[in-house]
Coordinates of C-alpha atoms and ligand atoms in Angstrom, one line a residue:
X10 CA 10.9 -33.2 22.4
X11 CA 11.0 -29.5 21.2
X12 CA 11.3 -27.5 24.4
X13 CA 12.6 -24.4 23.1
X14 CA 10.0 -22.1 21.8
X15 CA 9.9 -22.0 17.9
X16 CA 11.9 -19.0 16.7
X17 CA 10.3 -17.0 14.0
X18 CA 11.5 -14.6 11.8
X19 CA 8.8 -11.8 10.2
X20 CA 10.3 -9.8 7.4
X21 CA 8.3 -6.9 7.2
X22 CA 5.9 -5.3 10.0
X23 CA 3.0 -4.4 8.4
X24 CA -0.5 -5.8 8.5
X25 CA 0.1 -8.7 7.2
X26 CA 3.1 -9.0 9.1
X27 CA 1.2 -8.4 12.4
X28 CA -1.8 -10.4 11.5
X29 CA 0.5 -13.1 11.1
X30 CA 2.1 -12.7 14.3
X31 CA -0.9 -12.4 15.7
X32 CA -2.2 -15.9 14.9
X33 CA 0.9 -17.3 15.8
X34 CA 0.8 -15.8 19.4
X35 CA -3.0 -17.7 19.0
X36 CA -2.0 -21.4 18.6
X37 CA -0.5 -24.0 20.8
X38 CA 3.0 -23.6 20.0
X39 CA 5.1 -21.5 21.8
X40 CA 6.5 -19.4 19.7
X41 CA 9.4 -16.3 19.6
X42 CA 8.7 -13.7 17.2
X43 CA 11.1 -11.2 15.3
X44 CA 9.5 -8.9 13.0
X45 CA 11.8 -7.2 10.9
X46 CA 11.2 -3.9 8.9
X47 CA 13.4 -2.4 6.7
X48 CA 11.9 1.4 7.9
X49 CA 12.2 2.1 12.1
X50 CA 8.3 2.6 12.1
X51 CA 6.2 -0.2 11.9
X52 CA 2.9 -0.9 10.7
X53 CA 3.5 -0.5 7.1
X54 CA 0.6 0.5 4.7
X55 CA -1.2 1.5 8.0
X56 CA 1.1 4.3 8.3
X57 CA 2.9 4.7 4.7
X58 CA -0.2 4.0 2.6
X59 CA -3.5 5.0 3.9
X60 CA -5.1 8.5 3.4
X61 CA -4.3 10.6 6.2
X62 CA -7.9 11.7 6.4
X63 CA -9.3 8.0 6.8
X64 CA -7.3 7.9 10.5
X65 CA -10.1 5.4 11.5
X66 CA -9.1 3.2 9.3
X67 CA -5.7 3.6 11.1
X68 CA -7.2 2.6 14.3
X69 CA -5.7 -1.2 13.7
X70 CA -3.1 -0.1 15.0
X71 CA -4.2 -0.9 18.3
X72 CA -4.4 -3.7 17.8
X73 CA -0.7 -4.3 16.5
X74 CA 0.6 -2.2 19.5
X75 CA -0.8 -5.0 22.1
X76 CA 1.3 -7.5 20.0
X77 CA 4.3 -5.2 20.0
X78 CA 3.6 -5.5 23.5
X79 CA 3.8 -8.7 23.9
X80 CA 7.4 -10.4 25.9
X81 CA 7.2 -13.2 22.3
X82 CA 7.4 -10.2 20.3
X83 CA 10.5 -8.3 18.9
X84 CA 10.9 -5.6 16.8
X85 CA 13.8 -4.8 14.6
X86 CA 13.0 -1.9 13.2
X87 CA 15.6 -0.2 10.4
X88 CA 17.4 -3.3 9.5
X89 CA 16.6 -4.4 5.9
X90 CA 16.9 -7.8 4.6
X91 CA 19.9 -8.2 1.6
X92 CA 21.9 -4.8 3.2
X93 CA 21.7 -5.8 7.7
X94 CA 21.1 -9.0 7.2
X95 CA 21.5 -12.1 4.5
X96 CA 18.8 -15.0 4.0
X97 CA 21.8 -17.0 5.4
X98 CA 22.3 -15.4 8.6
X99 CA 18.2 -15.3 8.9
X100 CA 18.0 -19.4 7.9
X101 CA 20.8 -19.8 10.7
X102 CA 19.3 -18.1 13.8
X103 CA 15.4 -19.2 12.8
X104 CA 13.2 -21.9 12.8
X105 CA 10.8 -20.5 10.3
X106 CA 10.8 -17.1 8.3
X107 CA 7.7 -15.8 7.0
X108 CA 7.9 -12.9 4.1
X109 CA 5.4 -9.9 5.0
X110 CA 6.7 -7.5 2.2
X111 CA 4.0 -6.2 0.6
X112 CA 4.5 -5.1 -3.3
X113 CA 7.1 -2.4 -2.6
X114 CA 6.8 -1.2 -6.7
X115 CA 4.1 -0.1 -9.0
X116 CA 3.0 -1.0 -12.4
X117 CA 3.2 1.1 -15.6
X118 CA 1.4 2.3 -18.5
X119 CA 3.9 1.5 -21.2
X120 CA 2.9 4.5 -23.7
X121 CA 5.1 7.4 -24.9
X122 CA 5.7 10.5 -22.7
X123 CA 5.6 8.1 -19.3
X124 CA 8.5 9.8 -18.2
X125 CA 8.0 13.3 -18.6
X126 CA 8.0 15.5 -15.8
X127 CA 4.8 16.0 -14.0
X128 CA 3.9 12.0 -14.4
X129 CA 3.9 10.3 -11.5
X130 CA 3.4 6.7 -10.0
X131 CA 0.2 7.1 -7.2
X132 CA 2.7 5.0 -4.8
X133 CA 5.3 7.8 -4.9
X134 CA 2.7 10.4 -4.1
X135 CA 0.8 8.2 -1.2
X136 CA 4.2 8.0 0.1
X137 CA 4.7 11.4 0.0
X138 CA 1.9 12.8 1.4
X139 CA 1.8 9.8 4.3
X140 CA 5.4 11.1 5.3
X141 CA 7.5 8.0 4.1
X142 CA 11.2 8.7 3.9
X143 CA 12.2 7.8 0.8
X144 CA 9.5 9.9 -1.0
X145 CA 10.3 12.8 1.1
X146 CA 11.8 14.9 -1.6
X147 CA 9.5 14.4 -4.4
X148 CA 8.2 17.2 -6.1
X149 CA 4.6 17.5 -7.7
X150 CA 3.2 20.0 -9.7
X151 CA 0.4 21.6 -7.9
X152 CA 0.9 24.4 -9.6
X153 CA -1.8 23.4 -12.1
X154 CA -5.6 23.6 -12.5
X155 CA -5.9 20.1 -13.9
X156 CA -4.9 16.9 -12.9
X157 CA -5.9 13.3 -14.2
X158 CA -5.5 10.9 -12.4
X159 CA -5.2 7.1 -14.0
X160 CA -7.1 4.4 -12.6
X161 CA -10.3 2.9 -11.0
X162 CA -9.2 1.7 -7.7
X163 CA -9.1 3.1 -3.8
X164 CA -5.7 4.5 -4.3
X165 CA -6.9 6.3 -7.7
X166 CA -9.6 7.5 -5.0
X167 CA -7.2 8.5 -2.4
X168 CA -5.2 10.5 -4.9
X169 CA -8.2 12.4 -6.0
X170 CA -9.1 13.4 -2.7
X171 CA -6.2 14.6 -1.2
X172 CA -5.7 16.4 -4.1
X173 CA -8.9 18.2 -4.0
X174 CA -9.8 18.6 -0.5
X175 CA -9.0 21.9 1.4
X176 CA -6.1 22.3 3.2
X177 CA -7.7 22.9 6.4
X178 CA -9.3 19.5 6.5
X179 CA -6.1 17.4 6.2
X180 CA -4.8 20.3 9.1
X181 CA -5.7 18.4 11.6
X182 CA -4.4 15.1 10.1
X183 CA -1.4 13.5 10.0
X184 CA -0.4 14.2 6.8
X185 CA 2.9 15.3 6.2
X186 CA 4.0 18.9 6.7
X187 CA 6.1 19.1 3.7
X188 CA 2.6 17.4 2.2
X189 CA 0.2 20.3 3.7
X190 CA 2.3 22.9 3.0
X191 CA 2.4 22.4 -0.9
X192 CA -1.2 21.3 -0.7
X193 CA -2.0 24.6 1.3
X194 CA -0.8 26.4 -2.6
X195 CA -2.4 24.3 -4.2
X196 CA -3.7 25.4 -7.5
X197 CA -5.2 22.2 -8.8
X198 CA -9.2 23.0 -9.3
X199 CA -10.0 19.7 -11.0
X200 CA -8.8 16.0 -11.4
X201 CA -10.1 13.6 -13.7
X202 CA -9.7 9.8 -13.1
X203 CA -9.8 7.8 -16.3
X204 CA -11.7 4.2 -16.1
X205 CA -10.1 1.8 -18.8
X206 CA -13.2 0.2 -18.3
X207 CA -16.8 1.2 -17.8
X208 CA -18.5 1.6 -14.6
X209 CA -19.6 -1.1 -13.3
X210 CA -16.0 -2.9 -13.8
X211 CA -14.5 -0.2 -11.4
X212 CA -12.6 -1.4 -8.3
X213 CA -13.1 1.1 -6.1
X214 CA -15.5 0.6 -3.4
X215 CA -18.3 2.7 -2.2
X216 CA -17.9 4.0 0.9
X217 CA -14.7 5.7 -0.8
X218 CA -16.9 6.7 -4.1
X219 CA -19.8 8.4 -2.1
X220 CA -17.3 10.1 -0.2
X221 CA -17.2 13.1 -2.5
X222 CA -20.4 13.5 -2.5
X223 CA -20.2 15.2 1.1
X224 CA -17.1 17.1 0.7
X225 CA -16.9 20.7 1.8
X226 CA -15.9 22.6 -1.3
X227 CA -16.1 19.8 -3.9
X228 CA -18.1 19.0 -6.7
X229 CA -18.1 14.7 -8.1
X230 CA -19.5 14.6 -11.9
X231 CA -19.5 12.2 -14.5
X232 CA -21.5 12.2 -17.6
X233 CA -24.8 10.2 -18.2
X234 CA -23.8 8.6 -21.3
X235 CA -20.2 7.4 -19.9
X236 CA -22.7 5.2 -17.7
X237 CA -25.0 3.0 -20.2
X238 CA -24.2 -0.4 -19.1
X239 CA -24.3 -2.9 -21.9
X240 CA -26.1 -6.0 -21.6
X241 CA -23.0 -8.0 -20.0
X242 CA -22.4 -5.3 -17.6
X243 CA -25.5 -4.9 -16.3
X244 CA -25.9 -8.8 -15.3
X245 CA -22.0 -8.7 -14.2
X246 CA -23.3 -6.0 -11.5
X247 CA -26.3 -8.1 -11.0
X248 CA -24.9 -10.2 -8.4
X249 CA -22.2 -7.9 -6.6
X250 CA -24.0 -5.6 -4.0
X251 CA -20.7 -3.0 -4.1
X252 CA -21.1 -2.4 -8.0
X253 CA -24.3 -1.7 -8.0
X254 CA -24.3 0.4 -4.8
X255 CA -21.3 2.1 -7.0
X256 CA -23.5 2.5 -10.1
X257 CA -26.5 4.2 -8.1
X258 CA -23.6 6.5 -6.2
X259 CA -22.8 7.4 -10.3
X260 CA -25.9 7.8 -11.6
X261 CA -26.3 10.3 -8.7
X262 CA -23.4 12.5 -9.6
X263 CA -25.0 12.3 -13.4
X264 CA -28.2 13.6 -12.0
X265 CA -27.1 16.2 -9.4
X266 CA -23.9 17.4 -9.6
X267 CA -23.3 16.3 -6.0
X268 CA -22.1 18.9 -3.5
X269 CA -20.9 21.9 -4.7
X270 CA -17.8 23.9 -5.2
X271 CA -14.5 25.1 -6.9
X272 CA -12.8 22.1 -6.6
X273 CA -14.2 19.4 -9.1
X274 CA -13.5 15.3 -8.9
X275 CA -14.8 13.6 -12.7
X276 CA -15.2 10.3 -13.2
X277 CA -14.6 9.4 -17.2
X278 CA -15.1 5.6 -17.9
X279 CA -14.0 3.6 -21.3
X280 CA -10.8 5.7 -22.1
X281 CA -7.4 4.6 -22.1
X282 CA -4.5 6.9 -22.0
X283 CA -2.2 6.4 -25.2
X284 CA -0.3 8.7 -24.7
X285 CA 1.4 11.6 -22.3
X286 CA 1.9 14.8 -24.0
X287 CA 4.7 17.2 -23.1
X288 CA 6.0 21.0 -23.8
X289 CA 9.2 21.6 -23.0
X290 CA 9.7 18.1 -20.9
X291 CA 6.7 18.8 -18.6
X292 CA 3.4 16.8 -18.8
X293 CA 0.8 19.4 -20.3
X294 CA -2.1 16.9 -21.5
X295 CA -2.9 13.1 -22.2
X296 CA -4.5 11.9 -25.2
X297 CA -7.0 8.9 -24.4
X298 CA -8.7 6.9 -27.0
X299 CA -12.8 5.8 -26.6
X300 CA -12.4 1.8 -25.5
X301 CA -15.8 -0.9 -25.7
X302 CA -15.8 -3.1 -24.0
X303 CA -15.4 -7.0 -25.1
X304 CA -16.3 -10.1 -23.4
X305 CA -13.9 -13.2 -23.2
X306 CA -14.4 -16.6 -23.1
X307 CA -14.4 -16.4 -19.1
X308 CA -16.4 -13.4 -19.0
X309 CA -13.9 -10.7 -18.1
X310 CA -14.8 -7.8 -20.2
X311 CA -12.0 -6.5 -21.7
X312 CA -10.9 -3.0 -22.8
X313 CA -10.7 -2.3 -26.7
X314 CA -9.7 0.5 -28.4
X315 CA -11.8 1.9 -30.8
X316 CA -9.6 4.6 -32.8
X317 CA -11.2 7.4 -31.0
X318 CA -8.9 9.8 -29.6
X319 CA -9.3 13.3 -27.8
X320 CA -6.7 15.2 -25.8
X321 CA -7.2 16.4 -22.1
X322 CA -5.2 19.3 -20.9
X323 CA -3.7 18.7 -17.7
X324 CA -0.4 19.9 -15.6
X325 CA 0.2 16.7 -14.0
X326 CA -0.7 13.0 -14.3
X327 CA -0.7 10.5 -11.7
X328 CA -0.9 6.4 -12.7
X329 CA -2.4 4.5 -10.7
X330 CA -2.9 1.2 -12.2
X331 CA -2.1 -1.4 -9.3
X332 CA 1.1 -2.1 -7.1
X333 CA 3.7 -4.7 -7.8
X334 CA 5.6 -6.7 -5.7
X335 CA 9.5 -6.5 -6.1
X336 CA 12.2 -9.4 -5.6
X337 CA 14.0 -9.5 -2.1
X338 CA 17.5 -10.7 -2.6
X339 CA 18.1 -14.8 -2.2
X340 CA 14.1 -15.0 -2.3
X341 CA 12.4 -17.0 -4.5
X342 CA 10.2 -14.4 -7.3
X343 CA 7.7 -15.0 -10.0
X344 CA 8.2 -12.4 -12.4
X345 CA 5.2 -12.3 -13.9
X346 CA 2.8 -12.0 -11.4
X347 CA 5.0 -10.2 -9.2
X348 CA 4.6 -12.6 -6.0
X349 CA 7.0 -15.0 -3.9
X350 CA 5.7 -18.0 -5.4
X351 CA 3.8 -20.4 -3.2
X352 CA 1.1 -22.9 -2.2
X353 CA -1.0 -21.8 -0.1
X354 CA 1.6 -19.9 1.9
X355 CA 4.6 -22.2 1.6
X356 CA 7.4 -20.7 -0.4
X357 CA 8.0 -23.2 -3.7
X358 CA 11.6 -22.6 -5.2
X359 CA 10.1 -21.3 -8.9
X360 CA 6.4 -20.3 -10.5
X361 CA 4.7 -23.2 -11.0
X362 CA 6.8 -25.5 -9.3
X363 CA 6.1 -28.4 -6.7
X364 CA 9.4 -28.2 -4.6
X365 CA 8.9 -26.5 -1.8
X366 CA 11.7 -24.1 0.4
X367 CA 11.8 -25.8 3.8
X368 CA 10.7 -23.3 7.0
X369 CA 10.1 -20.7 4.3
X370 CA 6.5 -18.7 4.0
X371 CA 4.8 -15.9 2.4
X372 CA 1.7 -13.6 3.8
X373 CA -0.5 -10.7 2.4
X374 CA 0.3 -8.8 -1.0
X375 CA 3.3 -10.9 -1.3
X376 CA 1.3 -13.7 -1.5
X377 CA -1.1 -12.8 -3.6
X378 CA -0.8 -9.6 -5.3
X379 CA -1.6 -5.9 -4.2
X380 CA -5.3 -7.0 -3.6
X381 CA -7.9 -6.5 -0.7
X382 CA -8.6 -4.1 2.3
X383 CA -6.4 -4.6 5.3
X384 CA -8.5 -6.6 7.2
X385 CA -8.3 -8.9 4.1
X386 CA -5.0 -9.7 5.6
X387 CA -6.3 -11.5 8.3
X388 CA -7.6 -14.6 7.3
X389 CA -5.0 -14.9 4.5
X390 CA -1.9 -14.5 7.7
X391 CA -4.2 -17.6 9.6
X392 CA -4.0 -19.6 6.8
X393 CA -0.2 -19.4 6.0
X394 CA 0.3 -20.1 10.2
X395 CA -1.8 -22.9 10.0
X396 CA 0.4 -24.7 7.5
X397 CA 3.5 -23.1 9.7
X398 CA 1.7 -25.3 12.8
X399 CA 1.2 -28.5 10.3
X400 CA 5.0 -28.0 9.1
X401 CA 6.3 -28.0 12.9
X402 CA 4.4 -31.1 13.5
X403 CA 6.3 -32.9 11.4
X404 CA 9.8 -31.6 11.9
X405 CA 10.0 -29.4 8.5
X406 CA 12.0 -26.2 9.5
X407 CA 14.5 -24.0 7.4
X408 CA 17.8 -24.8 5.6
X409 CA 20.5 -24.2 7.4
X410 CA 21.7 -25.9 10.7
X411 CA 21.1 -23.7 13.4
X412 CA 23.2 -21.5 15.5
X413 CA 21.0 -20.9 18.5
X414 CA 23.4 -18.9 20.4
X415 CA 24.2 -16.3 18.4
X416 CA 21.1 -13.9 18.2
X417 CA 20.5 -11.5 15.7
X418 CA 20.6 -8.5 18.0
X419 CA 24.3 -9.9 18.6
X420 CA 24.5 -9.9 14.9
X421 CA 23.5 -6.7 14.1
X422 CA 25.1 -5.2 17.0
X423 CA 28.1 -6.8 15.3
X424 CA 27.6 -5.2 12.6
X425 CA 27.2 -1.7 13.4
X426 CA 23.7 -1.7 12.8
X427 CA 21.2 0.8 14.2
X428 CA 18.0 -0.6 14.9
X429 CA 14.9 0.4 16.5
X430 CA 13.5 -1.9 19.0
X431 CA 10.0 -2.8 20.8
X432 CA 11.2 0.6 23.6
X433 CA 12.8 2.5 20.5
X434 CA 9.5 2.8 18.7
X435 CA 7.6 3.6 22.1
X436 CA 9.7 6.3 22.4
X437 CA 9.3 7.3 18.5
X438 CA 5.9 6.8 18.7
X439 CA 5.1 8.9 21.8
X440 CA 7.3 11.7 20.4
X441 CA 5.1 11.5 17.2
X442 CA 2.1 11.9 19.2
X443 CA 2.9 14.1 21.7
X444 CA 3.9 17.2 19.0
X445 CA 0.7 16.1 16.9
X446 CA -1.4 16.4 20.0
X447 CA 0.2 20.3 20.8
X448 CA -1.5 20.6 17.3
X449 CA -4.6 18.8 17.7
X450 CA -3.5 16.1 15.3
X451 CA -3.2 12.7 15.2
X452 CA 0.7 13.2 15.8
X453 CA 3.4 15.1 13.2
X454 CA 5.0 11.8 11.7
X455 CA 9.2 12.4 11.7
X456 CA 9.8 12.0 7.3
X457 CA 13.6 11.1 7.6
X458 CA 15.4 7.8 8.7
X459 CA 17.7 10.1 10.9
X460 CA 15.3 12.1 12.5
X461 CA 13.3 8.8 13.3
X462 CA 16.4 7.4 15.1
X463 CA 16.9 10.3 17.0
X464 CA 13.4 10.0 18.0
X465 CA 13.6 6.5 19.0
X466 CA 17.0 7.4 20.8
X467 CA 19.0 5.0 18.7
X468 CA 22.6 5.0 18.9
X469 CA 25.6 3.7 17.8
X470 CA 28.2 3.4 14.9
X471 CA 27.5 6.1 12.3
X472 CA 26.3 8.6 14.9
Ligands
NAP506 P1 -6.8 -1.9 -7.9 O1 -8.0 -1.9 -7.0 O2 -6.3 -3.2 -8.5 O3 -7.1 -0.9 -9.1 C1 -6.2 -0.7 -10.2 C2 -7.0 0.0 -11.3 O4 -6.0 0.3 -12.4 C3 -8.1 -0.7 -11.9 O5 -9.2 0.2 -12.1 C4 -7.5 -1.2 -13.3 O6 -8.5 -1.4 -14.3 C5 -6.6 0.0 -13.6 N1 -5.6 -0.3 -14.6 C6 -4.7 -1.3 -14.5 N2 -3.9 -1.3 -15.6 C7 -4.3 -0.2 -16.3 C8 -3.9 0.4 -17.6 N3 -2.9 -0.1 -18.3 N4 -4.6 1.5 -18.0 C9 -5.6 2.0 -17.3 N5 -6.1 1.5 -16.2 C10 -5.4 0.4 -15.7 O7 -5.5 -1.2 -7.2 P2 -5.2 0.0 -6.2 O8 -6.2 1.1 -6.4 O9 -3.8 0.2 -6.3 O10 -5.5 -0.6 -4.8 C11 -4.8 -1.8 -4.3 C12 -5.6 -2.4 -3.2 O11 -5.6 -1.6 -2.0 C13 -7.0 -2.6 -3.5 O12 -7.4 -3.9 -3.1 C14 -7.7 -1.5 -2.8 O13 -9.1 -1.8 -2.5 C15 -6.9 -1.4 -1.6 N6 -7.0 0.0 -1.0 C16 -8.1 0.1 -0.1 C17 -8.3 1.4 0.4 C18 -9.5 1.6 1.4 O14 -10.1 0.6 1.8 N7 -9.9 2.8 1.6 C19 -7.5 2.5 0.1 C20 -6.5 2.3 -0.8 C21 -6.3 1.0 -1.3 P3 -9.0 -2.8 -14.7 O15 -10.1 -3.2 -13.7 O16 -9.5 -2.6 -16.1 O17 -7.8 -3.8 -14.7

């Protein structure tokens, strides 16, 4: 009899790597937890990814800070998986590893001009505004009137509004201050987000679409014809209560001009960027081309082109067409869909495959693509740990035999490696906090990996 508790590895400490530890601190088992994150703050796209002006959607955090605080739980923050630490080393020390990586890249557009300066992926500018290291030095031109904006989901949302609310609102945030202090010179008057499809096929939801209509300074509009629903639209909306709520939140805008101000937020439906246009390397327009709409065989309506083309000036673009997962080293990927391939949870060894990787298990966007709100995250984490449970039961852990002595904090520390730990980010965190609150914010979020070390009071080898 198993009298040991079940050692766990989490690789990545996000939401769905906290909901998942979170259900495993639930069940009978006793169970010792070790998230791993490859940046020293936790909490993922709860820090990194959403708008700094939504902080109470930021207030699940608490709720992942009790965990943290739990004597199961440990975190190992700064060490990334495939550079600190091998899927060997992990598949000796652990019983089970679960992968909580998100979909750390983003798709693209695939038409001419992609790469000009002044066109941007929507993950590199979330991540710069939210204050994550590695987008730190990114430069955008706000130096511009115009801005489109690709793209019919929350981020394409989030984009738009950061971009066109006034400085003094995201002030008391905790935006960036690299972030407010390019948005405080701001010159951009007026984004356009670009709907391949029509209306009622857009993702975004509408607490985040009515949003603008109550803005201090901005203006939403949109353009009565861009909304005629065709007769397949108009029953697809029929039975989805967010569509239709997003439809009358349109039609609004069409009628009133919501709000009013200098800075303007249009919504443009059935056009499809073809193409980026530059002078002298830098974006200065996009041409689009009029789509319809098509139904297929299982009712998705698809985008057409229908020759159509017209040419929008604009000084920057930003694409944001969906996030995609990228392969971690040694771990199973499925290229196409840009998941770790599983059933239900369980790892399986290749796309479409039967055979499954012992003790090995998958959780939130990795799982199932860059879809859903965070809380989505939930029930998806308690059904991967309910297999975990069934898998225990009958003796099915990971590969490797294991070495039970040799910890990975003996590892790392072995290797030189710097990590943050469960105190380490108390001490971050409460650093973070403690300037924002001499500001009235939030906290001011530290924006390099050394400077977040130093926070944490992290030492060691490369000091
Ligand atoms: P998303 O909801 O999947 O939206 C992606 C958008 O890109 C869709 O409108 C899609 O149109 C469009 N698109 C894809 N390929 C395109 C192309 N080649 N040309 C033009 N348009 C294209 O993705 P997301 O906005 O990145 O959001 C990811 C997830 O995070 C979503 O579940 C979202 O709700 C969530 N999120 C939530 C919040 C919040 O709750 N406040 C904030 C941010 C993000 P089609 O429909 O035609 O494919």
């Amino acid at each position: 009899m198993k009298t040991s508790p079940t050692r766990i590895a989490i690789i990545g400490a996000g939401p769905a790597g906290f909901f998942t530890a979170e259900a495993l601190l639930k069940g009978d088992d006793r169970v010792a937890v070790d998230m791993i994150n490859n940046l020293p703050a936790p909490y993922g796209l709860v820090r990194d990814g959403v708008a700094p002006d939504h902080q109470a959607i930021k207030s699940v955090a608490r709720v992942y800070r009790k965990i943290l605080a739990r004597d199961e739980v440990r975190f190992f923050g700064n060490v990334t998986l495939g550079e600190d630490v091998t899927l060997e080393d992990l598949r000796s020390r652990y019983d089970q590893i679960v992968y909580a990586v998100g979909a750390q890249s983003d798709r693209r557009l695939g038409i001419p001009g992609e790469d000009l300066s002044g066109s941007h992926a929507a993950m590199r500018f979330v991540g710069w505004y939210n204050a994550h290291p590695h987008f730190r030095t990114e430069a955008f031109n706000l130096d511009c009137e115009d801005v489109v904006v690709v793209g019919n989901g929350n981020v394409a949302i989030d984009v738009a509004r950061i971009l066109v609310l006034r400085p003094d609102r995201l002030a008391t945030t905790d935006i960036a201050d690299h972030a407010l202090a390019a948005l405080r010179n701001s010159r951009v008057r007026r984004v356009t987000l670009l709907g391949r499809r029509g209306p009622a096929q857009a993702s975004f939801t509408n607490p985040e679409l009515r949003e603008f209509g109550r803005l201090d300074g901005v203006c939403a509009e949109v353009d009565a014809a861009e909304l005629a629903l065709d007769d397949a639209s108009a029953a697809e909306i029929e039975d989805n209560a967010v569509r239709k709520r997003n439809m009358n939140t349109l039609r609004g805008y069409a009628e009133s001009k919501a709000g009013d101000g200098d800075r303007v937020v249009r919504f443009r439906f059935l056009v499809s960027p073809i193409e980026v246009v530059g002078s002298d390397g830098k974006v200065c327009g996009v041409r689009v081309e009029r789509n319809r709409l098509v139904a297929q065989d299982d009712g998705y309506q698809r985008a057409e082109g229908t020759g159509a083309v017209e040419t929008l000036p604009c000084g920057m673009l930003i694409r944001s067409v969906g996030y995609r997962g990228a392969p971690v080293p040694g771990v199973p990927f499925d290229e196409r869909a840009g998941i770790v391939p599983n059933e239900g949870g369980r790892v399986v060894a290749r796309a479409g495959g039967t055979e499954v990787v012992r003790g090995e298990y998958v959780v939130g966007w990795a799982k199932r693509g860059p879809s859903g709100v965070i809380g989505t995250n939930k029930a998806d984490a308690a059904a991967t740990v309910a297999l975990m449970a069934e898998d225990r039961g009958a003796g099915i852990f990971a590969g490797s035999e294991r070495d039970t002595e040799d910890d990975l904090a003996r590892l790392l520390e072995r290797g030189g490696v710097r990590w943050v730990d469960n105190e380490g980010w108390a001490r971050l965190d409460a650093r973070e906090t403690a300037l924002g609150e001499a500001q009235g914010r939030p906290r001011v979020k530290f924006c390099t990996v050394s400077a977040m070390l130093e926070a944490a009071e992290v030492h060691g080898s490369g000091d």
